[in-house]
XYZ file of C-alpha atoms in Angstrom:
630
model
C 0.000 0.000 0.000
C 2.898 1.863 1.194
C 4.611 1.548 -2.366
C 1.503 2.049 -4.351
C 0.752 5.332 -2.224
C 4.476 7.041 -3.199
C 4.232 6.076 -6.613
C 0.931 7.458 -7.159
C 2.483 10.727 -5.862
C 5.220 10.532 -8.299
C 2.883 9.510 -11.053
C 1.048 12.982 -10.318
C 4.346 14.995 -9.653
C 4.811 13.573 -13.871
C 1.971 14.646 -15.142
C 2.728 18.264 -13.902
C 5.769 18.008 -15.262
C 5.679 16.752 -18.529
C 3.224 19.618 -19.552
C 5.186 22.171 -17.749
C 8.423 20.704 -19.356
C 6.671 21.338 -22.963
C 5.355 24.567 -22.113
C 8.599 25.827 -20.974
C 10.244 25.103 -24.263
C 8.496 26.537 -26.336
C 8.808 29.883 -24.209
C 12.412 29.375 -23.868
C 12.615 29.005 -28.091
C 10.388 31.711 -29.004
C 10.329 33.946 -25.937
C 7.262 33.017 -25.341
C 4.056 30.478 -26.209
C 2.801 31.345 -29.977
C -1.292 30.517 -30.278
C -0.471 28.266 -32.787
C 1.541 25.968 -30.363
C -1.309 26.256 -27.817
C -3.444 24.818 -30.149
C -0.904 21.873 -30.018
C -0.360 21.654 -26.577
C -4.446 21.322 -25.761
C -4.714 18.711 -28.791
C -1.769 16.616 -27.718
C -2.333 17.048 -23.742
C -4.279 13.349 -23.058
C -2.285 11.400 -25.501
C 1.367 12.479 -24.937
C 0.698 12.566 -20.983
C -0.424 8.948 -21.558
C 2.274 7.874 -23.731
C 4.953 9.384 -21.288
C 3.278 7.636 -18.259
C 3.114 4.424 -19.735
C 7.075 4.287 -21.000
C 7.697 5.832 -16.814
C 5.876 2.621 -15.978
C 7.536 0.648 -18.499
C 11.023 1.228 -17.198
C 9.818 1.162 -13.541
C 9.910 4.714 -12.521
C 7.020 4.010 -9.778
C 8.281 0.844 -8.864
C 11.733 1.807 -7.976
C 13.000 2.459 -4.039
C 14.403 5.927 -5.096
C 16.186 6.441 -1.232
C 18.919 3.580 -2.502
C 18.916 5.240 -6.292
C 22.190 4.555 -8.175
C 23.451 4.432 -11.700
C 20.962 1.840 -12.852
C 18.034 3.904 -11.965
C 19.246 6.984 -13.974
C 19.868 4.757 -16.745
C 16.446 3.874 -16.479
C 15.010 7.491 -16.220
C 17.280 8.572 -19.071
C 15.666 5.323 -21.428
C 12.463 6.502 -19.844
C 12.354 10.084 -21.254
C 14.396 9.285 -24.526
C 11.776 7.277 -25.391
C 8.570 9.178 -24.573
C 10.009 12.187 -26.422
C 10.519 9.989 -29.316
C 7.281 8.745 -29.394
C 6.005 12.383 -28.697
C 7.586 13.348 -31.514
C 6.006 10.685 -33.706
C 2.747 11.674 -32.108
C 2.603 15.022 -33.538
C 4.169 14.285 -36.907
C 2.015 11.510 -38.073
C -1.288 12.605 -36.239
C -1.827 15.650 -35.878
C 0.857 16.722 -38.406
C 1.965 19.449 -36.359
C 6.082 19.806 -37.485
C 7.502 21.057 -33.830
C 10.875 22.504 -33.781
C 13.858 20.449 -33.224
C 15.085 22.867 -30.902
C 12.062 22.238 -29.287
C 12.301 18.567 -28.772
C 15.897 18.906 -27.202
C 14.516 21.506 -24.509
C 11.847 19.295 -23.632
C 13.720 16.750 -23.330
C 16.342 18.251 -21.427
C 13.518 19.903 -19.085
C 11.939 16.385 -18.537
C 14.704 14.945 -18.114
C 15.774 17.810 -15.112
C 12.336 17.787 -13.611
C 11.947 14.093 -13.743
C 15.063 12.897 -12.520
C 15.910 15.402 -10.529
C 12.628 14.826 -8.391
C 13.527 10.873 -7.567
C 17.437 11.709 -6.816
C 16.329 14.507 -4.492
C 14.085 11.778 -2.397
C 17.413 10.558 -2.053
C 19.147 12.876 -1.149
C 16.645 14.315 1.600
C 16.494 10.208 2.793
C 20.059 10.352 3.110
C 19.833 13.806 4.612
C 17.394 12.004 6.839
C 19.640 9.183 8.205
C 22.352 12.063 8.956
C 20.207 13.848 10.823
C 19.251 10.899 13.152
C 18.980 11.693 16.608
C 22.391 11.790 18.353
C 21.353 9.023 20.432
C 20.794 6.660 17.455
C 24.373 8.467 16.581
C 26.123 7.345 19.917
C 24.858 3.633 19.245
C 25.321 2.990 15.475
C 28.716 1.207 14.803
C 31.319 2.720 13.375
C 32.628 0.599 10.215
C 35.929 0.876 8.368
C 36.328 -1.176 4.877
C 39.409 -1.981 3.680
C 39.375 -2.036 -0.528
C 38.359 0.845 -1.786
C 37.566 -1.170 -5.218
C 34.435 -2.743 -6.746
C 34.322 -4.677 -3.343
C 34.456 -2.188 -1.595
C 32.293 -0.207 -3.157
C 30.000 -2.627 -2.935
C 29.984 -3.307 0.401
C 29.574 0.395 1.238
C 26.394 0.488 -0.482
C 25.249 -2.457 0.667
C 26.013 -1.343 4.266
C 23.970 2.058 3.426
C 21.102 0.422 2.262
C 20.438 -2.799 4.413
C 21.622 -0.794 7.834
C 21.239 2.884 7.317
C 21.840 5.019 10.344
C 22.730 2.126 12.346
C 25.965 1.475 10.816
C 28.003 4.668 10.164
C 30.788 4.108 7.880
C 33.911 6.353 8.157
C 35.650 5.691 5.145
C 38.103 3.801 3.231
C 41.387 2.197 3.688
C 43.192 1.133 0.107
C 47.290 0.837 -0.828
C 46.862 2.636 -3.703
C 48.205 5.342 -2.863
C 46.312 7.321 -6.070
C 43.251 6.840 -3.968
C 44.076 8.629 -0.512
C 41.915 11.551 -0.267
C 39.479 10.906 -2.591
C 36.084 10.124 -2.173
C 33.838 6.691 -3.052
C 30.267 6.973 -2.639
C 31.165 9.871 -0.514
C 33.360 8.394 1.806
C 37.100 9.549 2.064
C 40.133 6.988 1.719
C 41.966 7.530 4.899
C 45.316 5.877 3.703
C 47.386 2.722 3.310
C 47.150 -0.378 5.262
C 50.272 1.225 7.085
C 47.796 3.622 8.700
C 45.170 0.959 9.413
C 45.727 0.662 13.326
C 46.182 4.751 13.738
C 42.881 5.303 11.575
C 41.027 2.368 13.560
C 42.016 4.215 16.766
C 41.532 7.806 15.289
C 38.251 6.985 13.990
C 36.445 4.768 17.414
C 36.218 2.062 14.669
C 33.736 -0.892 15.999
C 34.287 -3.190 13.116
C 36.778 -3.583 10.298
C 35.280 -4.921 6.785
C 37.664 -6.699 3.989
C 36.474 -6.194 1.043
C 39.750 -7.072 -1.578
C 37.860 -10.282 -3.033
C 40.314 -10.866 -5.775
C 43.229 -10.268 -3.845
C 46.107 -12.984 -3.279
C 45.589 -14.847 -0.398
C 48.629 -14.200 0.890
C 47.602 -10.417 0.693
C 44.145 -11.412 2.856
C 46.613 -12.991 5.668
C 48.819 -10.281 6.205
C 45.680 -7.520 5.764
C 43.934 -9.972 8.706
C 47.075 -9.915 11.352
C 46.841 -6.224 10.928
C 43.482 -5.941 11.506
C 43.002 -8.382 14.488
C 46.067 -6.318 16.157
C 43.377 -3.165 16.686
C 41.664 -5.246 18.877
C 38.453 -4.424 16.798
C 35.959 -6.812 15.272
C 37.106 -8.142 12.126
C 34.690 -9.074 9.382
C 34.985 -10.288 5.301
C 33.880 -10.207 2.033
C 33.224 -13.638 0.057
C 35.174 -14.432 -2.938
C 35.805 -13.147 -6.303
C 33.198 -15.358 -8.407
C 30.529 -14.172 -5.912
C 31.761 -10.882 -6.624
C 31.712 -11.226 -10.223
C 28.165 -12.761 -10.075
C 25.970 -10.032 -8.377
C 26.030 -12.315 -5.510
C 27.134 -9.650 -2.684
C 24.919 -9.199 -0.640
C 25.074 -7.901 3.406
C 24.307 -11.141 4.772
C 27.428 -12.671 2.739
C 29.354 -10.478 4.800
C 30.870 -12.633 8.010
C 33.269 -13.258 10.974
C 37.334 -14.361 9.141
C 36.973 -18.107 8.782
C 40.113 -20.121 9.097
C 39.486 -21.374 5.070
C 40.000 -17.572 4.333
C 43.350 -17.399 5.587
C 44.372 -21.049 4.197
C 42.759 -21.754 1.481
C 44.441 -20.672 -1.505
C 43.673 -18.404 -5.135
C 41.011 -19.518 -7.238
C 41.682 -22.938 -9.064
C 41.491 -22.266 -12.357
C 39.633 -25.893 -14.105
C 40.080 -26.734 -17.652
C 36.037 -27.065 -18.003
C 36.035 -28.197 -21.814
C 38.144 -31.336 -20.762
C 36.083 -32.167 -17.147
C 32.476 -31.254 -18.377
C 33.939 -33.911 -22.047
C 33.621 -36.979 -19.579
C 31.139 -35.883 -17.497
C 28.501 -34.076 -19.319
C 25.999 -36.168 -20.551
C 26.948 -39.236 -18.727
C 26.287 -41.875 -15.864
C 28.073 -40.991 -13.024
C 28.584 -42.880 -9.418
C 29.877 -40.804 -6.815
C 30.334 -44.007 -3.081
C 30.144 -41.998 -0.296
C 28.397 -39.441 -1.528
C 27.198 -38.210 1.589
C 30.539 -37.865 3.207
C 32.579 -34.088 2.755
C 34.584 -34.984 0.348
C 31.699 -37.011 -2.101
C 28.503 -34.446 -1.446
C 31.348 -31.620 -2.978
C 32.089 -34.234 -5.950
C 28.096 -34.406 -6.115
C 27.807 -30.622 -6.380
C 30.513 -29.289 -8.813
C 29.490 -32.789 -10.881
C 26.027 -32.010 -11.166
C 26.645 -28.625 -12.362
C 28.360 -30.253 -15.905
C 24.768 -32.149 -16.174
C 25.901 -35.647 -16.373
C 22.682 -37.929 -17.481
C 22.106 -39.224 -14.078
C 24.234 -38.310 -11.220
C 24.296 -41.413 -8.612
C 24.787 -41.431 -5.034
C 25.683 -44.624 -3.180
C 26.089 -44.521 0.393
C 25.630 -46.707 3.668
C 24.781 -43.723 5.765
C 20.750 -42.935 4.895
C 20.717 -39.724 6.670
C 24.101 -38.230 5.011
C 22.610 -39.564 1.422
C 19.145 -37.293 2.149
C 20.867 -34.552 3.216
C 23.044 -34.307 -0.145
C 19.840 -35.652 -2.067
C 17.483 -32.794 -0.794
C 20.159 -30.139 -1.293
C 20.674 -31.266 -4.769
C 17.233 -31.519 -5.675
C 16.642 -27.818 -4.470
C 19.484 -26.548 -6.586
C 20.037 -28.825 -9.764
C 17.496 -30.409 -12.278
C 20.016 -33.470 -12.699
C 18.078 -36.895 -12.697
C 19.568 -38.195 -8.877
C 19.668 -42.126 -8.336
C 20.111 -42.854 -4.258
C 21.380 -45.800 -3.546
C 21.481 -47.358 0.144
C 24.515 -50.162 -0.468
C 27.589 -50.997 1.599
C 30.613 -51.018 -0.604
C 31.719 -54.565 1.408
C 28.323 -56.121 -0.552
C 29.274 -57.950 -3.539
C 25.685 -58.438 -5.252
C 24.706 -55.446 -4.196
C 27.439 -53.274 -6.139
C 27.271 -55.751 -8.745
C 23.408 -54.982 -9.103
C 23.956 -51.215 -8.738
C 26.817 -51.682 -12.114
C 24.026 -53.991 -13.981
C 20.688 -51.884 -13.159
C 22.566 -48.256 -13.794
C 25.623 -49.326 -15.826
C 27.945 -46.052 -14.612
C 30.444 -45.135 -17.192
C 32.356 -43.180 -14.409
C 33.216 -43.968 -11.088
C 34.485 -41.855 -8.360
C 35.243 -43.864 -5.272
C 35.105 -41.587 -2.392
C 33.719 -44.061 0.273
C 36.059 -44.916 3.200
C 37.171 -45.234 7.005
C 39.260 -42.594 7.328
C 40.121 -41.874 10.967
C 43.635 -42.937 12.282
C 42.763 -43.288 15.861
C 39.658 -45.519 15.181
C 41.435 -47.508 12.842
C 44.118 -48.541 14.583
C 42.129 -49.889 17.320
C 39.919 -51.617 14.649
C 42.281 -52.520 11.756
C 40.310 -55.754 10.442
C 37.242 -52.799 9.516
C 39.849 -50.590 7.668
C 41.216 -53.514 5.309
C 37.734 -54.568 5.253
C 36.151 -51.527 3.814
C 39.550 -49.326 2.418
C 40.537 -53.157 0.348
C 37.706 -54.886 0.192
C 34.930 -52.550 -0.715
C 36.985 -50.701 -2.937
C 38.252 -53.501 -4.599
C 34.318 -54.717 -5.247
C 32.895 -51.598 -6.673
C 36.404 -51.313 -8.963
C 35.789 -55.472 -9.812
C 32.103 -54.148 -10.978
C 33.246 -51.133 -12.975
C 35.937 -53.819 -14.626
C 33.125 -55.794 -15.032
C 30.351 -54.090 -16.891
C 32.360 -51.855 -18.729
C 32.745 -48.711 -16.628
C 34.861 -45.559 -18.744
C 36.791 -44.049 -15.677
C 37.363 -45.561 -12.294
C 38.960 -42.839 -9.834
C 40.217 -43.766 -6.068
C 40.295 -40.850 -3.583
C 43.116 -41.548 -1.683
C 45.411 -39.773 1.225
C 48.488 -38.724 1.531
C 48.767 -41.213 4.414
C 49.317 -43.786 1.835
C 52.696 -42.753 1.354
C 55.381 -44.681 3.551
C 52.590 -45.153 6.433
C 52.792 -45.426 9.658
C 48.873 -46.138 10.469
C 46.095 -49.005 9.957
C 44.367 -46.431 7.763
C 47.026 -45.449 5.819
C 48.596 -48.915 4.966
C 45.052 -49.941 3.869
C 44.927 -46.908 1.395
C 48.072 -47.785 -0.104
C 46.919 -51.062 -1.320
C 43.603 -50.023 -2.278
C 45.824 -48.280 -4.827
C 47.825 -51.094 -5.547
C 44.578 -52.749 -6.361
C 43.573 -50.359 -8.456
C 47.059 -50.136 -10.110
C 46.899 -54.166 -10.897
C 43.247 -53.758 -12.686
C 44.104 -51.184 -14.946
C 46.926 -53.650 -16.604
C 43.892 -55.754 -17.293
C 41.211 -53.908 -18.099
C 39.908 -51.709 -20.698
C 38.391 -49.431 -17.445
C 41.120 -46.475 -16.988
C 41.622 -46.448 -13.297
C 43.058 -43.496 -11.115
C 43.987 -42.473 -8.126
C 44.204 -38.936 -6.526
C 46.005 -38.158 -3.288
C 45.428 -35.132 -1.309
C 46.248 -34.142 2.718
C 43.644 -32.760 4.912
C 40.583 -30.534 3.331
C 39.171 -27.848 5.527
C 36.180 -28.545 7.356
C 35.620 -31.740 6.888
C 34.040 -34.005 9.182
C 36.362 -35.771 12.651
C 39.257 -33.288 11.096
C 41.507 -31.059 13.552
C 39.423 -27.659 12.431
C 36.039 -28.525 13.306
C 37.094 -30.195 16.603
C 39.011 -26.907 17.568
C 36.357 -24.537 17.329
C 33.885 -27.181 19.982
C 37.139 -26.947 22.103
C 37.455 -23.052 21.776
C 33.229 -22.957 22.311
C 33.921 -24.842 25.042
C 36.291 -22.737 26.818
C 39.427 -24.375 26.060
C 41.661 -26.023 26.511
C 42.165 -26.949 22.621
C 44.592 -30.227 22.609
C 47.527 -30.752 20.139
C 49.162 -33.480 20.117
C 52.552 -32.597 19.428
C 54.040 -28.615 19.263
C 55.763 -29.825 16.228
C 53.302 -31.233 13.485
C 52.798 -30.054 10.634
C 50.108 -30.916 8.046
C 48.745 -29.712 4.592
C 45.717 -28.041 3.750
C 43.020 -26.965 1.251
C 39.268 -26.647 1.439
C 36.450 -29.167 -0.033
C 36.129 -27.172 -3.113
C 39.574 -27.164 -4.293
C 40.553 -30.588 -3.626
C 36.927 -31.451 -5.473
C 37.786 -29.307 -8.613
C 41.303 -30.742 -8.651
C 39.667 -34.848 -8.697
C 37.592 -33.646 -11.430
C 40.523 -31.957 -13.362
C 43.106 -35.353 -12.800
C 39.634 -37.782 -13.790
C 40.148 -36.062 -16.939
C 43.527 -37.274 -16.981
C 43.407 -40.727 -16.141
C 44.197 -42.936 -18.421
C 46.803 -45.850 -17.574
C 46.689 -46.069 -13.552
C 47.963 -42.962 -12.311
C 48.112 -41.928 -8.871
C 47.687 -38.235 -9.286
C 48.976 -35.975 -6.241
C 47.264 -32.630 -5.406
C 49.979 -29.401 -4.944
C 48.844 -28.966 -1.382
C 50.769 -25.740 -0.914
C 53.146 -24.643 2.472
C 52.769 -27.060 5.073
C 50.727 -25.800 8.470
C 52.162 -26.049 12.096
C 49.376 -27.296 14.220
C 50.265 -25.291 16.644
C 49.697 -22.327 14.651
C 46.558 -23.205 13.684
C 45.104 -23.841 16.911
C 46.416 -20.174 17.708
C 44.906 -18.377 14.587
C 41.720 -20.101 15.755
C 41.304 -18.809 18.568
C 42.448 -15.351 17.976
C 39.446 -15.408 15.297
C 37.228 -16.756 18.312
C 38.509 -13.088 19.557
C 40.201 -14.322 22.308
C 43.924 -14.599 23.188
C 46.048 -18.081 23.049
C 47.232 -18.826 26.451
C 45.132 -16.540 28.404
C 41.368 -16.649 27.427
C 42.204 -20.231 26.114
C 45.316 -22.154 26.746
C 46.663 -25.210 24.527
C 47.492 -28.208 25.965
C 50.340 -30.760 24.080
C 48.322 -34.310 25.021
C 50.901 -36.315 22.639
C 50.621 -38.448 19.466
C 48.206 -40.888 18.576
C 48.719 -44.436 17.677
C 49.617 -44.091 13.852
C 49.909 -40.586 13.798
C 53.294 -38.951 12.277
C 55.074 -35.346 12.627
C 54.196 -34.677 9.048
C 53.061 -36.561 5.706
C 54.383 -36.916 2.507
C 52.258 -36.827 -0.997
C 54.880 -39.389 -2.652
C 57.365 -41.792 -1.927
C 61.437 -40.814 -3.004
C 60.832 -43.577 -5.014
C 58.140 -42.242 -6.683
C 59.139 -38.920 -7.325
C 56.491 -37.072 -9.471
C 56.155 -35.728 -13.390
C 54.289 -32.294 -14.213
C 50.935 -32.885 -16.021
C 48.747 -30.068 -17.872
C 47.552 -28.339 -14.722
C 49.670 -26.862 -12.149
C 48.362 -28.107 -9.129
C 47.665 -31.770 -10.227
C 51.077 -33.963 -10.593
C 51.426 -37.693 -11.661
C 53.704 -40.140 -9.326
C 56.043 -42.379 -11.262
C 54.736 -45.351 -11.259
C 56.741 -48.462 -8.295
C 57.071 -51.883 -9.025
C 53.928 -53.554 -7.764
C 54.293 -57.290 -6.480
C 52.171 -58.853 -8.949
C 51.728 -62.162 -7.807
C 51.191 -61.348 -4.357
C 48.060 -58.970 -6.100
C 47.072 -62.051 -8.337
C 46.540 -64.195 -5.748
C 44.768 -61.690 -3.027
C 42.443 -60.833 -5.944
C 41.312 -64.499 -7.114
C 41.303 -65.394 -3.166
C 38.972 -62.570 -3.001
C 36.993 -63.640 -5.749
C 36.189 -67.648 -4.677
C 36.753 -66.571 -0.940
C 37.189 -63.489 0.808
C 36.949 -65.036 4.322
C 39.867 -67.183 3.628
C 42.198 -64.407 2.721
C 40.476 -60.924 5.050
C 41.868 -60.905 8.426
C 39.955 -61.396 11.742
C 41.644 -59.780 13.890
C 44.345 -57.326 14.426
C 47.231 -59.374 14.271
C 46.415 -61.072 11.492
C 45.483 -57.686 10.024
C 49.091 -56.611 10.622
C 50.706 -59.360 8.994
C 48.277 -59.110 6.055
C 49.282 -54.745 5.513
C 52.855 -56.015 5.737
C 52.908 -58.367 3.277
C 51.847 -55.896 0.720
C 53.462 -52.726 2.285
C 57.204 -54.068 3.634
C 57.855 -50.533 4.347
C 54.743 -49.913 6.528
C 55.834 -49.256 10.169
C 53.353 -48.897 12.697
C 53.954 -45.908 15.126
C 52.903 -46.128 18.828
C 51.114 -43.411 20.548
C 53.626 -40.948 22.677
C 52.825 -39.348 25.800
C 52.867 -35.128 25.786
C 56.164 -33.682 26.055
C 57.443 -30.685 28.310
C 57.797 -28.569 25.361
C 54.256 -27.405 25.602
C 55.118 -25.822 28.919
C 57.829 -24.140 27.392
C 55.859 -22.936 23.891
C 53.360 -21.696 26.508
C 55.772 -19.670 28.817
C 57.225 -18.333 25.082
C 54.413 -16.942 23.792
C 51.941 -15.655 26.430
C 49.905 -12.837 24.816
């Protein structure tokens, strides 16, 4: 009612205009109004008013929220006019073949376009006039917002800030190291210097809350502009990413508390779509564990390249609705769920004959160290086992691409888990040299967020009150979110042809304890005095730091920078020979029962595994403590 009411006004506040606009120019072109031209005016009154109205309406001149007006609405009032003076002049030329003067024409139009847009940009300007003249009260509570970028993101931000929050946030300006930018002006708010001056301007300025908005910025960049920021002492918000950015997606409620995967994760990967979307698009893909982190991403980014039928296989029912809901409310791909246990034979063999996937991504596993170790028969089970049934059925019925997601734990292990990735892959390795399947393998260290990792089980600690628990002051691990490690699977399945084990570029390695510190300062607290770390010591199976490939290995450069190929070991053949055809007349004979037997059975395919016992915590985390109280 509300909307109708103010546009009514402004439809009324148009009509005056346009026939005062008219009038006007002819008096401005001939000093006054000749009787000939009022003969015009009275015979054209109904229809040009009507014709101008309907082209106001057409553009959306009464629709428009005029206090938050911008560059696309006087784009729209310039089409707007432009176009009812053309059909104005039309009008009087065919109809009532009255010749005005083009002289004329441009005054009205000029006059129109003065009283008409000058009467929506001044509800603007009293609305912002408005909001400045809130009582000082409202002043005295508002927060006080700094944004560092003074870019597109920035921009961006600013505006969004204005129009979502109005006198409740009050933003004082700019910070941006271009130093062509100090003391000017965007969206009428001043750049107040360099990054250099962030703390002094923060402090000068009462700042409440510090905004980065550099979306396409180097990482790196994000870090450093972070540390500064957190070292006011002042709230410290973000921008999302660059393809958000770039796809009108910015909105105020994007705008959140620094997350850990903005100051680790890395620059946009940059996908070679024409070769993933070529063995994707189009066709019958599996995705096992497809409710799990790492397969619900593979189900995302792979529905997006509209395979024929996308299909999920999983033994967890609630994981497998989650990802099937969310995918139903976002894609229009054709979604087969499948409830199956990679360890069932027929089942998986059913699944291959009903569906007949031409590509396989094998994401299904036990993957926690601890949990393993004290149940290694379940991790040779379901790491060997399972994934050597669901690669037996895409061997058997004629699957395209068969791709492993493995760990870097694999390499040279020292756990139950580990050991029993490493000969999945071995598996794997052996069925490509006798099949026409290409199989794969892709190993990457720890992603971001995903479930039982160190990340999420930091912040319950920090929520908690502390302490947060490392086990060792020393470890060191490597890092990139869900999405990245999902776009780089997709970009080495495109690869795969003769049993590759593909290795992810991780990037720098992460101390642990570093982490656990960053973490908490984002929690806006201080390591070692709002929340202390405690060293507890290693787990059973747990190392100082992994390795993505063997010195034997070694690794060869492929098309895309962050994907690299391992040189392919010697497998023991007829050690895989006979595992498989034991597996294939009878598994029980061959899968171990119990943990000793499970050891013996990881050795004799991995000589070089070494199983590491758990250590208790060392004084050094007294000392680290005592070193860097804050």
């Amino acid at each position: 009612m509300i909307r109708w009411k103010r546009g009514g006004y402004l439809l009324v506040l148009d009509v005056i205009f346009i026939n005062i606009a008219f009038i006007l120019a002819l008096y401005l072109r001939f000093d006054g109004v000749p009787a000939q031209y009022w003969e015009v005016f009275f015979t054209m009154f109904v229809p040009s008013t009507l014709i101008r109205l309907t082209t106001h309406y057409f553009f959306g001149l009464y629709r428009r929220a005029w206090r938050y007006a911008s560059v696309q609405e006087a784009l729209a009032i310039v089409a707007a006019v432009t176009l009812g003076t053309f059909f104005d002049v039309v009008l009087s030329l065919f109809w009532f073949q009255s010749n005005l003067p083009r002289s004329v024409v441009v005054l009205d139009w000029s006059l129109c376009m003065a009283f008409i847009g000058g009467s929506r940009f001044l509800l603007r300007m009293w609305a912002q006039r408005e909001a400045a003249q809130a009582p000082e009260a409202a002043k005295e509570s508002c927060r006080r917002v700094l944004i560092v970028g003074a870019g597109d993101g920035g921009a961006l931000a600013a505006r969004e800030l204005r129009n979502h929050y109005g006198p409740r946030v009050r933003l004082v300006g700019f910070i941006d190291d271009d130093p062509l930018k100090k003391n000017q002006t965007i969206l009428g708010y001043p750049v107040l210097g360099t990054r250099d001056d962030l703390a002094r301007v923060a402090s000068e300025q009462q700042v409440d809350e510090i905004i980065i908005s550099m979306p396409s910025v180097p990482r790196q960049v994000i870090r450093e502009l972070v540390n500064i920021a957190q070292s006011t002492g002042k709230r410290v918000m973000i921008m999302p990413g660059v393809y958000d950015l770039l796809e009108g997606n910015v909105t105020v409620s994007k705008i959140r508390e620094v997350q850990i995967e903005d100051l680790l994760g890395r620059d946009p990967v940059k996908v070679d779509i024409a070769g993933v979307s070529g063995y994707l698009t189009g066709r019958r893909v599996l995705v096992t564990g497809a409710g799990g982190s790492i397969g619900s991403e593979l189900c995302r980014q792979i529905a997006k390249l509209k395979p024929k039928v996308l299909l999920l296989l999983d033994n967890s029912e609630n994981n497998l609705y989650d990802i099937e809901m969310e995918l139903k409310a976002t894609s229009d791909v054709p979604l087969a769920v499948l409830v199956k246990s990679i360890q069932d034979r027929r089942g998986i063999e059913e699944v291959f004959r009903r569906h007949q996937p031409e590509v396989v991504f094998h994401a299904a596993a036990h993957k926690h160290v601890p949990l393993m170790e004290h149940n290694p028969e379940e991790a040779i089970k379901n790491n060997v086992y399972g994934t050597y049934q669901v690669a037996r059925a895409a061997h058997l019925f004629g699957a395209e691409k068969f791709v492993l997601i493995s760990t870097d734990k694999a390499v040279n292990p020292t756990s139950v888990m580990g050991a029993s990735k490493r000969i999945a892959e071995m598996i794997i390795q052996y069925l490509d040299t006798v099949s026409n399947t290409s199989f794969a393998a892709v190993r990457f260290g720890n992603v971001l967020g995903s479930r039982g990792s160190v990340i999420p089980l930091f912040r319950k600690q920090i929520m908690a009150g502390g302490p947060v628990t490392v086990t060792h002051d020393k470890m060191i691990r490597y890092f990139m979110t869900i999405p990245e490690a999902v776009q780089l699977v997709l970009q080495a399945g495109a690869f795969a042809a003769k049993g590759e084990i593909f290795v992810l570029d991780m990037g720098e390695p992460v101390r642990i304890m570093d982490l656990a510190e960053t973490l908490i300062r984002l929690s806006g607290f201080r390591p070692y005095v709002d929340i202390d770390i405690k060293v507890i010591g290693t787990r059973p199976g747990e190392k100082l730091y992994e390795e993505l490939f063997t010195s034997e290995e070694g690794v060869d450069a492929t098309k895309h920078q962050r994907v690299f190929v391992a040189k392919p070991t010697s497998l023991n053949l007829p050690l895989l020979q006979t595992t498989i055809h034991a597996l294939e007349t009878n598994p029980q004979a061959v899968l171990p029962g119990d943990s000793a037997s499970t050891l013996e059975f990881i050795q004799r395919f991995v000589p070089e595994f070494k199983l590491v016992e758990a250590q208790p915590a060392q004084l050094e985390a007294a000392v680290a403590r005592e070193g860097k109280q804050a």
